[in-house]
Amino acid sequence: MPTTDKPVDSLTLEEAETELARLAGEIGEHDRRYYAEDAPTVSDAEYDALRQRNAAIEARFPELVREDSPSRKVGTAPSGTFGKVVHAVPMLSLDNVFSDEDVRDFVASVRRFLAFPADREIVFTAEPKIDGLSMSLRYENRRLVTAATRGDGTTGENVTANIRTIKEIPESLPADAPDVVEVRGEVYMRRDDFFALQKRLSETGQAIANPRNGAAGSLRQKDPEVTRTRSLRFFAYAWGEVSEPLGETQYDVVRRFGDWGFPVNDRMVRCRTVEEILEHYHAIEAERAEIPYDIDGVVYKVDRLDLQQRLGFRSRSPRWATAHKFAAEKAMTVLNGIDIQVGRTGALTPVARLEPVTVGGVVVTNATLHNEDYIKGIGNNGQPIRDGRDIRVGDTVIIQRAGDVIPQILDVVMEKRPADAVPYEFPRVCPACGSHAVREEGEAVRRCTGGLICPAQAVERLRHFVSRNAFDIEGLGEKQIEFFFQAGDEALRVQSPADIFTLKARQAGSLTKLENIDGFGDVSVRKLFAAIDDRRAIEFSRFLYALGIRHIGETNARRFARHFLSFASFRAAAESAVAPEGKGDPGNAAWQELNGINGIGSVVAEAAVDFFAEEHNRKVVDDLLKEVNVRDEEPVGDVSSPVAGKTVVFTGALEKMSRDEAKAMAERLGAKVAGSVSKKTDLVVAGPGAGSKLKQATDLGVEVIDEDGWFALVARDG
Ligand code: IVH
């Protein structure tokens, strides 16, 4: 038996020494490939197995531990990942706009929200949108204490050691800086530095696509000394938690960051009108090639911070800012084939397989074809698109890629169409289970009717269930889900969400051990079970989102969670809101409650009702609830405010704020905003012209106040 396969406890001293030398070399090489080149050649499981073996031999022969042992390397997190940081203030993203018209709409929406008349000035800042990675730098008592990536917006990765190697980022702040301040901005790589790095790495056979990936890879280095060699840079443009206000305007605060020693972008200007905004946009666009770093648009922000505060946030992005993206890049290539993917709701989505082509520095091999009609040259409204040209396999096509979105096929070059190209026949049966795929009247998508028997849907549902914004179970990727789904041994099979949580126990009682299966090592199995156990308690909104109910994405899940506070009361409402013939019963109180939630319409309410009307869905949920504990939602907003926890209805005309601002303000103060008056309503804010809702409130004896009464109650100046 070669030494490399021998059980640790049968190794002789000499063999152990040889083994440790081999392992140090091999693990070091894998580390280099993973961290320096971003191109691992072994699975995590294989890698873990090597480290595990190294540790086991060292435990048996402590005297043989080498100077260069993988177990001694400083800064080497065993899993190769960084610690997590929960952001004190979430890191949000920006909405995108693409045309001059969209910019006008954005400005108009800000005005509408604030109820500002057309002649009242609103100043915006306009600055380049840097194509890098956002970073939050936390200073306490004017010393840098933590640097964290954005991650999912709530939790990021702790990359402090690597950030400290960036010369442009100050280690300490001057005396006028507050005790706590989180300076946020973009870490990026200049194009010339990127090209140099690309050249250097290509000598080891490794390719990096663009400066953004270069910056990301460099920040993910395990060894800060490698990061130090990578010429990363930084621009400050935003902030998170602060112990005292930083200024009165966006512009002033960024200038102050500059005074503190942070690089700030000198292309930031203040604009007073849409025309000025657009002028600056086109100026930056024209200079784009000469700017030494990649930018992908221009960001506009409301300058006054008191107005930013009033505008507040939608679920993922501020209402006071938007990103005006540059036009997407295009390229020509050949369509080699069309594959059909089956999603978790059974939707059949055509995916274009392309002859690889580089668009804006990134190799593109797939593009979305949206749906059956899109391929035929028919748009969503039934009107022709591409002048009615259809898309055929073999066609030369124009593709477009904008930012991180999936590339699209824009058009077909008819002169290059092969003589034998035939119109594409969209399948009438599901490629995964063979069930009929039907297209409902008025719908663009064709759906597999296989439901529970369709493996593709089931696998997609599981993938959604464990995905980052749902249960977020690390170690359960696409490959693992497929494996568990099809596992021959029942002790390993995972076909419904609850099975994930019973896996460990089923394993323990069975002869087949996951550790012995190819692709899983001791360490990765242990980590997987730990990751699963970690999720036995979960937030209501994540849980609901994970169920994958149609129309209940993250935002709607949060709306339901904020309203009902406990999953049990949400479910009770959905189950008792009977929906005869698929329609909600308007006389039903639970149905009214679901529909009255701010932002929830009848389509979404109905999706919730439909879901719980199905016996098998209730079973999936019941099984799951035996394994996991869904935490109640904490009431959000200012719990000390006089309206916290109250249900408020706004009706009639409001004069000092828009309806949207009123709702947003009430929610920030911890109130629930409802669309209709019922016994559960605590307060009605009625403006001039209020009608039936006011009458209902009076009939039910609900407290009614006017707009001034509202401002007096929540103590804001009208
Ligand atoms: S402001 C609350 N300003 O774009 C909003 N973001 O698409 C804070 N970005 O996650 C962001 N340049 O990583 C802002 N001048 C700029 C930016 C910028 C690049 C990035 C940032 C953000 C993403 C949103």
PDB file of C-alpha atoms in Angstrom, residues 388-627:
ATOM      1  CA  GLY A 388     -40.872  39.999 -36.374  1.00  0.00           C
ATOM      2  CA  ARG A 389     -37.556  38.191 -37.027  1.00  0.00           C
ATOM      3  CA  ASP A 390     -37.440  34.849 -35.229  1.00  0.00           C
ATOM      4  CA  ILE A 391     -34.312  33.298 -33.727  1.00  0.00           C
ATOM      5  CA  ARG A 392     -33.014  29.990 -35.097  1.00  0.00           C
ATOM      6  CA  VAL A 393     -30.246  27.646 -34.072  1.00  0.00           C
ATOM      7  CA  GLY A 394     -27.294  28.399 -36.372  1.00  0.00           C
ATOM      8  CA  ASP A 395     -28.162  32.095 -36.598  1.00  0.00           C
ATOM      9  CA  THR A 396     -25.589  34.812 -36.136  1.00  0.00           C
ATOM     10  CA  VAL A 397     -26.958  36.932 -33.329  1.00  0.00           C
ATOM     11  CA  ILE A 398     -26.255  40.247 -31.652  1.00  0.00           C
ATOM     12  CA  ILE A 399     -25.939  39.870 -27.904  1.00  0.00           C
ATOM     13  CA  GLN A 400     -25.886  42.517 -25.240  1.00  0.00           C
ATOM     14  CA  ARG A 401     -24.511  42.437 -21.754  1.00  0.00           C
ATOM     15  CA  ALA A 402     -25.241  45.137 -19.180  1.00  0.00           C
ATOM     16  CA  GLY A 403     -23.468  44.959 -15.848  1.00  0.00           C
ATOM     17  CA  ASP A 404     -24.216  41.797 -13.939  1.00  0.00           C
ATOM     18  CA  VAL A 405     -27.450  40.977 -15.712  1.00  0.00           C
ATOM     19  CA  ILE A 406     -27.692  37.838 -17.826  1.00  0.00           C
ATOM     20  CA  PRO A 407     -26.789  38.635 -21.436  1.00  0.00           C
ATOM     21  CA  GLN A 408     -29.638  38.884 -23.903  1.00  0.00           C
ATOM     22  CA  ILE A 409     -30.032  38.188 -27.584  1.00  0.00           C
ATOM     23  CA  LEU A 410     -31.060  41.438 -29.196  1.00  0.00           C
ATOM     24  CA  ASP A 411     -31.233  40.637 -32.853  1.00  0.00           C
ATOM     25  CA  VAL A 412     -30.488  38.251 -35.679  1.00  0.00           C
ATOM     26  CA  VAL A 413     -28.241  38.986 -38.664  1.00  0.00           C
ATOM     27  CA  MET A 414     -30.515  37.728 -41.449  1.00  0.00           C
ATOM     28  CA  GLU A 415     -27.834  37.832 -44.172  1.00  0.00           C
ATOM     29  CA  LYS A 416     -25.915  35.228 -42.232  1.00  0.00           C
ATOM     30  CA  ARG A 417     -28.797  32.843 -41.640  1.00  0.00           C
ATOM     31  CA  PRO A 418     -27.821  29.332 -42.878  1.00  0.00           C
ATOM     32  CA  ALA A 419     -30.016  28.099 -45.714  1.00  0.00           C
ATOM     33  CA  ASP A 420     -31.064  25.041 -43.730  1.00  0.00           C
ATOM     34  CA  ALA A 421     -31.984  26.870 -40.518  1.00  0.00           C
ATOM     35  CA  VAL A 422     -35.455  25.946 -39.326  1.00  0.00           C
ATOM     36  CA  PRO A 423     -37.838  27.780 -37.011  1.00  0.00           C
ATOM     37  CA  TYR A 424     -37.391  26.696 -33.396  1.00  0.00           C
ATOM     38  CA  GLU A 425     -40.060  24.350 -32.061  1.00  0.00           C
ATOM     39  CA  PHE A 426     -40.683  25.099 -28.423  1.00  0.00           C
ATOM     40  CA  PRO A 427     -41.202  21.810 -26.530  1.00  0.00           C
ATOM     41  CA  ARG A 428     -44.738  20.888 -25.541  1.00  0.00           C
ATOM     42  CA  VAL A 429     -43.548  18.533 -22.837  1.00  0.00           C
ATOM     43  CA  CYS A 430     -41.271  19.087 -19.888  1.00  0.00           C
ATOM     44  CA  PRO A 431     -37.721  18.003 -20.748  1.00  0.00           C
ATOM     45  CA  ALA A 432     -37.209  16.844 -17.164  1.00  0.00           C
ATOM     46  CA  CYS A 433     -40.306  14.736 -16.439  1.00  0.00           C
ATOM     47  CA  GLY A 434     -42.175  14.409 -19.731  1.00  0.00           C
ATOM     48  CA  SER A 435     -45.369  15.955 -18.355  1.00  0.00           C
ATOM     49  CA  HIS A 436     -47.374  18.274 -20.568  1.00  0.00           C
ATOM     50  CA  ALA A 437     -46.089  21.795 -20.615  1.00  0.00           C
ATOM     51  CA  VAL A 438     -48.994  24.166 -20.979  1.00  0.00           C
ATOM     52  CA  ARG A 439     -49.332  27.804 -21.608  1.00  0.00           C
ATOM     53  CA  GLU A 440     -52.254  29.523 -19.956  1.00  0.00           C
ATOM     54  CA  GLU A 441     -54.284  32.109 -21.796  1.00  0.00           C
ATOM     55  CA  GLY A 442     -52.589  35.499 -21.523  1.00  0.00           C
ATOM     56  CA  GLU A 443     -49.348  34.089 -20.082  1.00  0.00           C
ATOM     57  CA  ALA A 444     -45.977  34.300 -21.767  1.00  0.00           C
ATOM     58  CA  VAL A 445     -44.522  31.254 -20.051  1.00  0.00           C
ATOM     59  CA  ARG A 446     -45.176  27.627 -20.671  1.00  0.00           C
ATOM     60  CA  ARG A 447     -45.201  25.567 -17.501  1.00  0.00           C
ATOM     61  CA  CYS A 448     -44.612  21.938 -16.716  1.00  0.00           C
ATOM     62  CA  THR A 449     -47.724  20.400 -15.154  1.00  0.00           C
ATOM     63  CA  GLY A 450     -45.707  17.701 -13.406  1.00  0.00           C
ATOM     64  CA  GLY A 451     -45.814  19.547 -10.072  1.00  0.00           C
ATOM     65  CA  LEU A 452     -44.522  17.254  -7.380  1.00  0.00           C
ATOM     66  CA  ILE A 453     -43.393  14.511  -9.723  1.00  0.00           C
ATOM     67  CA  CYS A 454     -41.130  16.782 -11.757  1.00  0.00           C
ATOM     68  CA  PRO A 455     -37.577  16.322 -10.512  1.00  0.00           C
ATOM     69  CA  ALA A 456     -36.393  19.556 -12.081  1.00  0.00           C
ATOM     70  CA  GLN A 457     -38.975  21.576 -10.171  1.00  0.00           C
ATOM     71  CA  ALA A 458     -38.224  19.743  -6.953  1.00  0.00           C
ATOM     72  CA  VAL A 459     -34.488  20.283  -7.309  1.00  0.00           C
ATOM     73  CA  GLU A 460     -35.008  23.952  -8.143  1.00  0.00           C
ATOM     74  CA  ARG A 461     -37.280  24.355  -5.125  1.00  0.00           C
ATOM     75  CA  LEU A 462     -34.619  22.825  -2.894  1.00  0.00           C
ATOM     76  CA  ARG A 463     -31.959  25.022  -4.420  1.00  0.00           C
ATOM     77  CA  HIS A 464     -34.105  28.040  -3.761  1.00  0.00           C
ATOM     78  CA  PHE A 465     -34.757  26.805  -0.239  1.00  0.00           C
ATOM     79  CA  VAL A 466     -31.063  26.701   0.673  1.00  0.00           C
ATOM     80  CA  SER A 467     -30.068  29.781  -1.326  1.00  0.00           C
ATOM     81  CA  ARG A 468     -28.366  32.772   0.192  1.00  0.00           C
ATOM     82  CA  ASN A 469     -31.397  34.908   0.947  1.00  0.00           C
ATOM     83  CA  ALA A 470     -33.450  31.921   2.070  1.00  0.00           C
ATOM     84  CA  PHE A 471     -32.020  29.294   4.455  1.00  0.00           C
ATOM     85  CA  ASP A 472     -28.492  30.094   3.341  1.00  0.00           C
ATOM     86  CA  ILE A 473     -27.022  26.666   3.998  1.00  0.00           C
ATOM     87  CA  GLU A 474     -23.375  26.627   3.058  1.00  0.00           C
ATOM     88  CA  GLY A 475     -22.136  23.376   1.569  1.00  0.00           C
ATOM     89  CA  LEU A 476     -25.439  22.583  -0.138  1.00  0.00           C
ATOM     90  CA  GLY A 477     -24.766  23.742  -3.667  1.00  0.00           C
ATOM     91  CA  GLU A 478     -26.260  22.669  -6.935  1.00  0.00           C
ATOM     92  CA  LYS A 479     -24.133  19.523  -7.154  1.00  0.00           C
ATOM     93  CA  GLN A 480     -24.890  18.375  -3.612  1.00  0.00           C
ATOM     94  CA  ILE A 481     -28.628  18.962  -3.989  1.00  0.00           C
ATOM     95  CA  GLU A 482     -28.647  16.881  -7.175  1.00  0.00           C
ATOM     96  CA  PHE A 483     -26.714  14.171  -5.399  1.00  0.00           C
ATOM     97  CA  PHE A 484     -28.977  14.026  -2.348  1.00  0.00           C
ATOM     98  CA  PHE A 485     -32.088  14.261  -4.452  1.00  0.00           C
ATOM     99  CA  GLN A 486     -31.164  11.184  -6.456  1.00  0.00           C
ATOM    100  CA  ALA A 487     -29.401   9.267  -3.717  1.00  0.00           C
ATOM    101  CA  GLY A 488     -30.138   5.560  -4.026  1.00  0.00           C
ATOM    102  CA  ASP A 489     -29.891   5.047  -0.295  1.00  0.00           C
ATOM    103  CA  GLU A 490     -32.887   6.396   1.587  1.00  0.00           C
ATOM    104  CA  ALA A 491     -30.702   7.444   4.492  1.00  0.00           C
ATOM    105  CA  LEU A 492     -29.088   9.972   2.156  1.00  0.00           C
ATOM    106  CA  ARG A 493     -32.084  11.080   0.171  1.00  0.00           C
ATOM    107  CA  VAL A 494     -33.296  14.667   0.364  1.00  0.00           C
ATOM    108  CA  GLN A 495     -36.430  15.408  -1.601  1.00  0.00           C
ATOM    109  CA  SER A 496     -38.281  17.877   0.541  1.00  0.00           C
ATOM    110  CA  PRO A 497     -36.962  20.682   2.740  1.00  0.00           C
ATOM    111  CA  ALA A 498     -37.553  18.794   5.993  1.00  0.00           C
ATOM    112  CA  ASP A 499     -35.313  15.982   4.720  1.00  0.00           C
ATOM    113  CA  ILE A 500     -32.344  18.341   4.962  1.00  0.00           C
ATOM    114  CA  PHE A 501     -32.852  18.603   8.678  1.00  0.00           C
ATOM    115  CA  THR A 502     -33.367  14.887   9.281  1.00  0.00           C
ATOM    116  CA  LEU A 503     -30.342  13.917   7.198  1.00  0.00           C
ATOM    117  CA  LYS A 504     -27.873  13.773  10.073  1.00  0.00           C
ATOM    118  CA  ALA A 505     -30.097  11.564  12.222  1.00  0.00           C
ATOM    119  CA  ARG A 506     -30.960   9.269   9.306  1.00  0.00           C
ATOM    120  CA  GLN A 507     -27.264   8.997   8.532  1.00  0.00           C
ATOM    121  CA  ALA A 508     -26.393   8.090  12.080  1.00  0.00           C
ATOM    122  CA  GLY A 509     -28.757   5.137  11.987  1.00  0.00           C
ATOM    123  CA  SER A 510     -27.579   3.837   8.637  1.00  0.00           C
ATOM    124  CA  LEU A 511     -24.641   1.900   7.312  1.00  0.00           C
ATOM    125  CA  THR A 512     -23.894   4.261   4.446  1.00  0.00           C
ATOM    126  CA  LYS A 513     -21.749   7.085   5.668  1.00  0.00           C
ATOM    127  CA  LEU A 514     -21.625  10.306   3.785  1.00  0.00           C
ATOM    128  CA  GLU A 515     -17.947  10.694   4.657  1.00  0.00           C
ATOM    129  CA  ASN A 516     -17.158   7.675   2.541  1.00  0.00           C
ATOM    130  CA  ILE A 517     -18.821   8.996  -0.557  1.00  0.00           C
ATOM    131  CA  ASP A 518     -16.769  10.544  -3.282  1.00  0.00           C
ATOM    132  CA  GLY A 519     -16.793  14.299  -3.100  1.00  0.00           C
ATOM    133  CA  PHE A 520     -17.491  14.470   0.640  1.00  0.00           C
ATOM    134  CA  GLY A 521     -14.716  14.420   3.231  1.00  0.00           C
ATOM    135  CA  ASP A 522     -14.868  14.223   7.021  1.00  0.00           C
ATOM    136  CA  VAL A 523     -14.461  17.924   7.340  1.00  0.00           C
ATOM    137  CA  SER A 524     -16.971  18.917   4.731  1.00  0.00           C
ATOM    138  CA  VAL A 525     -19.590  16.575   6.190  1.00  0.00           C
ATOM    139  CA  ARG A 526     -19.025  18.008   9.632  1.00  0.00           C
ATOM    140  CA  LYS A 527     -19.270  21.510   8.256  1.00  0.00           C
ATOM    141  CA  LEU A 528     -22.408  20.692   6.326  1.00  0.00           C
ATOM    142  CA  PHE A 529     -24.193  19.286   9.382  1.00  0.00           C
ATOM    143  CA  ALA A 530     -23.059  22.271  11.430  1.00  0.00           C
ATOM    144  CA  ALA A 531     -24.377  24.644   8.756  1.00  0.00           C
ATOM    145  CA  ILE A 532     -27.718  22.810   8.768  1.00  0.00           C
ATOM    146  CA  ASP A 533     -27.993  22.853  12.562  1.00  0.00           C
ATOM    147  CA  ASP A 534     -27.173  26.511  12.502  1.00  0.00           C
ATOM    148  CA  ARG A 535     -30.393  27.098  10.619  1.00  0.00           C
ATOM    149  CA  ARG A 536     -32.775  25.323  12.919  1.00  0.00           C
ATOM    150  CA  ALA A 537     -33.836  28.746  14.097  1.00  0.00           C
ATOM    151  CA  ILE A 538     -34.701  31.172  11.339  1.00  0.00           C
ATOM    152  CA  GLU A 539     -36.332  34.546  10.762  1.00  0.00           C
ATOM    153  CA  PHE A 540     -39.957  34.547   9.668  1.00  0.00           C
ATOM    154  CA  SER A 541     -39.314  36.484   6.448  1.00  0.00           C
ATOM    155  CA  ARG A 542     -36.486  34.186   5.329  1.00  0.00           C
ATOM    156  CA  PHE A 543     -38.581  31.150   6.121  1.00  0.00           C
ATOM    157  CA  LEU A 544     -41.504  32.448   4.099  1.00  0.00           C
ATOM    158  CA  TYR A 545     -39.287  33.435   1.190  1.00  0.00           C
ATOM    159  CA  ALA A 546     -37.663  29.992   1.269  1.00  0.00           C
ATOM    160  CA  LEU A 547     -41.029  28.295   0.746  1.00  0.00           C
ATOM    161  CA  GLY A 548     -40.885  29.630  -2.793  1.00  0.00           C
ATOM    162  CA  ILE A 549     -44.542  30.622  -2.989  1.00  0.00           C
ATOM    163  CA  ARG A 550     -45.330  32.328  -6.284  1.00  0.00           C
ATOM    164  CA  HIS A 551     -45.146  36.124  -6.065  1.00  0.00           C
ATOM    165  CA  ILE A 552     -43.693  35.979  -2.560  1.00  0.00           C
ATOM    166  CA  GLY A 553     -40.153  37.158  -3.055  1.00  0.00           C
ATOM    167  CA  GLU A 554     -38.046  38.741  -0.369  1.00  0.00           C
ATOM    168  CA  THR A 555     -39.876  42.036  -0.333  1.00  0.00           C
ATOM    169  CA  ASN A 556     -43.349  40.567  -0.012  1.00  0.00           C
ATOM    170  CA  ALA A 557     -42.116  38.042   2.539  1.00  0.00           C
ATOM    171  CA  ARG A 558     -40.850  40.944   4.622  1.00  0.00           C
ATOM    172  CA  ARG A 559     -44.171  42.746   4.230  1.00  0.00           C
ATOM    173  CA  PHE A 560     -46.070  39.729   5.534  1.00  0.00           C
ATOM    174  CA  ALA A 561     -43.577  39.233   8.351  1.00  0.00           C
ATOM    175  CA  ARG A 562     -43.757  42.836   9.459  1.00  0.00           C
ATOM    176  CA  HIS A 563     -47.512  42.730   9.431  1.00  0.00           C
ATOM    177  CA  PHE A 564     -48.206  39.399  11.091  1.00  0.00           C
ATOM    178  CA  LEU A 565     -45.087  39.180  13.275  1.00  0.00           C
ATOM    179  CA  SER A 566     -45.501  35.408  13.658  1.00  0.00           C
ATOM    180  CA  PHE A 567     -45.584  32.750  10.962  1.00  0.00           C
ATOM    181  CA  ALA A 568     -48.461  31.028  12.733  1.00  0.00           C
ATOM    182  CA  SER A 569     -50.731  34.063  12.481  1.00  0.00           C
ATOM    183  CA  PHE A 570     -49.789  34.611   8.848  1.00  0.00           C
ATOM    184  CA  ARG A 571     -50.626  31.008   8.065  1.00  0.00           C
ATOM    185  CA  ALA A 572     -53.864  31.162  10.012  1.00  0.00           C
ATOM    186  CA  ALA A 573     -54.927  34.178   7.961  1.00  0.00           C
ATOM    187  CA  ALA A 574     -53.936  32.562   4.663  1.00  0.00           C
ATOM    188  CA  GLU A 575     -55.779  29.360   5.566  1.00  0.00           C
ATOM    189  CA  SER A 576     -58.956  31.008   6.681  1.00  0.00           C
ATOM    190  CA  ALA A 577     -59.144  33.490   3.805  1.00  0.00           C
ATOM    191  CA  VAL A 578     -61.179  31.156   1.666  1.00  0.00           C
ATOM    192  CA  ALA A 579     -60.839  31.919  -1.968  1.00  0.00           C
ATOM    193  CA  PRO A 580     -63.732  30.327  -3.831  1.00  0.00           C
ATOM    194  CA  GLU A 581     -62.879  29.600  -7.445  1.00  0.00           C
ATOM    195  CA  GLY A 582     -59.463  31.057  -6.970  1.00  0.00           C
ATOM    196  CA  LYS A 583     -60.867  34.470  -6.097  1.00  0.00           C
ATOM    197  CA  GLY A 584     -60.637  36.054  -2.674  1.00  0.00           C
ATOM    198  CA  ASP A 585     -63.871  36.391  -0.725  1.00  0.00           C
ATOM    199  CA  PRO A 586     -64.310  40.122  -0.128  1.00  0.00           C
ATOM    200  CA  GLY A 587     -66.552  39.489   2.863  1.00  0.00           C
ATOM    201  CA  ASN A 588     -63.874  37.487   4.640  1.00  0.00           C
ATOM    202  CA  ALA A 589     -61.963  39.337   7.356  1.00  0.00           C
ATOM    203  CA  ALA A 590     -58.728  37.370   6.890  1.00  0.00           C
ATOM    204  CA  TRP A 591     -58.824  38.037   3.158  1.00  0.00           C
ATOM    205  CA  GLN A 592     -59.332  41.728   3.851  1.00  0.00           C
ATOM    206  CA  GLU A 593     -56.440  41.725   6.245  1.00  0.00           C
ATOM    207  CA  LEU A 594     -54.103  40.093   3.706  1.00  0.00           C
ATOM    208  CA  ASN A 595     -55.189  42.544   1.040  1.00  0.00           C
ATOM    209  CA  GLY A 596     -54.986  45.559   3.277  1.00  0.00           C
ATOM    210  CA  ILE A 597     -51.244  45.166   3.929  1.00  0.00           C
ATOM    211  CA  ASN A 598     -49.301  48.024   2.455  1.00  0.00           C
ATOM    212  CA  GLY A 599     -47.739  46.860  -0.806  1.00  0.00           C
ATOM    213  CA  ILE A 600     -49.617  43.549  -1.009  1.00  0.00           C
ATOM    214  CA  GLY A 601     -52.148  43.285  -3.799  1.00  0.00           C
ATOM    215  CA  SER A 602     -54.759  40.659  -4.531  1.00  0.00           C
ATOM    216  CA  VAL A 603     -52.455  38.619  -6.795  1.00  0.00           C
ATOM    217  CA  VAL A 604     -49.961  38.146  -3.976  1.00  0.00           C
ATOM    218  CA  ALA A 605     -52.623  37.581  -1.340  1.00  0.00           C
ATOM    219  CA  GLU A 606     -54.182  34.961  -3.581  1.00  0.00           C
ATOM    220  CA  ALA A 607     -50.850  33.220  -4.100  1.00  0.00           C
ATOM    221  CA  ALA A 608     -50.528  32.866  -0.329  1.00  0.00           C
ATOM    222  CA  VAL A 609     -54.067  31.542  -0.009  1.00  0.00           C
ATOM    223  CA  ASP A 610     -53.617  29.106  -2.912  1.00  0.00           C
ATOM    224  CA  PHE A 611     -50.416  27.757  -1.437  1.00  0.00           C
ATOM    225  CA  PHE A 612     -51.967  26.822   1.879  1.00  0.00           C
ATOM    226  CA  ALA A 613     -55.066  25.452   0.180  1.00  0.00           C
ATOM    227  CA  GLU A 614     -52.928  22.582  -1.139  1.00  0.00           C
ATOM    228  CA  GLU A 615     -52.706  19.607   1.167  1.00  0.00           C
ATOM    229  CA  HIS A 616     -49.159  18.709   0.097  1.00  0.00           C
ATOM    230  CA  ASN A 617     -47.885  22.231   0.720  1.00  0.00           C
ATOM    231  CA  ARG A 618     -49.322  22.165   4.225  1.00  0.00           C
ATOM    232  CA  LYS A 619     -47.549  18.864   4.764  1.00  0.00           C
ATOM    233  CA  VAL A 620     -44.211  20.238   3.548  1.00  0.00           C
ATOM    234  CA  VAL A 621     -44.577  23.124   5.983  1.00  0.00           C
ATOM    235  CA  ASP A 622     -45.729  20.928   8.878  1.00  0.00           C
ATOM    236  CA  ASP A 623     -42.820  18.546   8.396  1.00  0.00           C
ATOM    237  CA  LEU A 624     -40.441  21.441   8.299  1.00  0.00           C
ATOM    238  CA  LEU A 625     -41.867  23.036  11.422  1.00  0.00           C
ATOM    239  CA  LYS A 626     -41.050  19.842  13.312  1.00  0.00           C
ATOM    240  CA  GLU A 627     -37.405  20.515  12.527  1.00  0.00           C
TER     241      GLU A 627
END
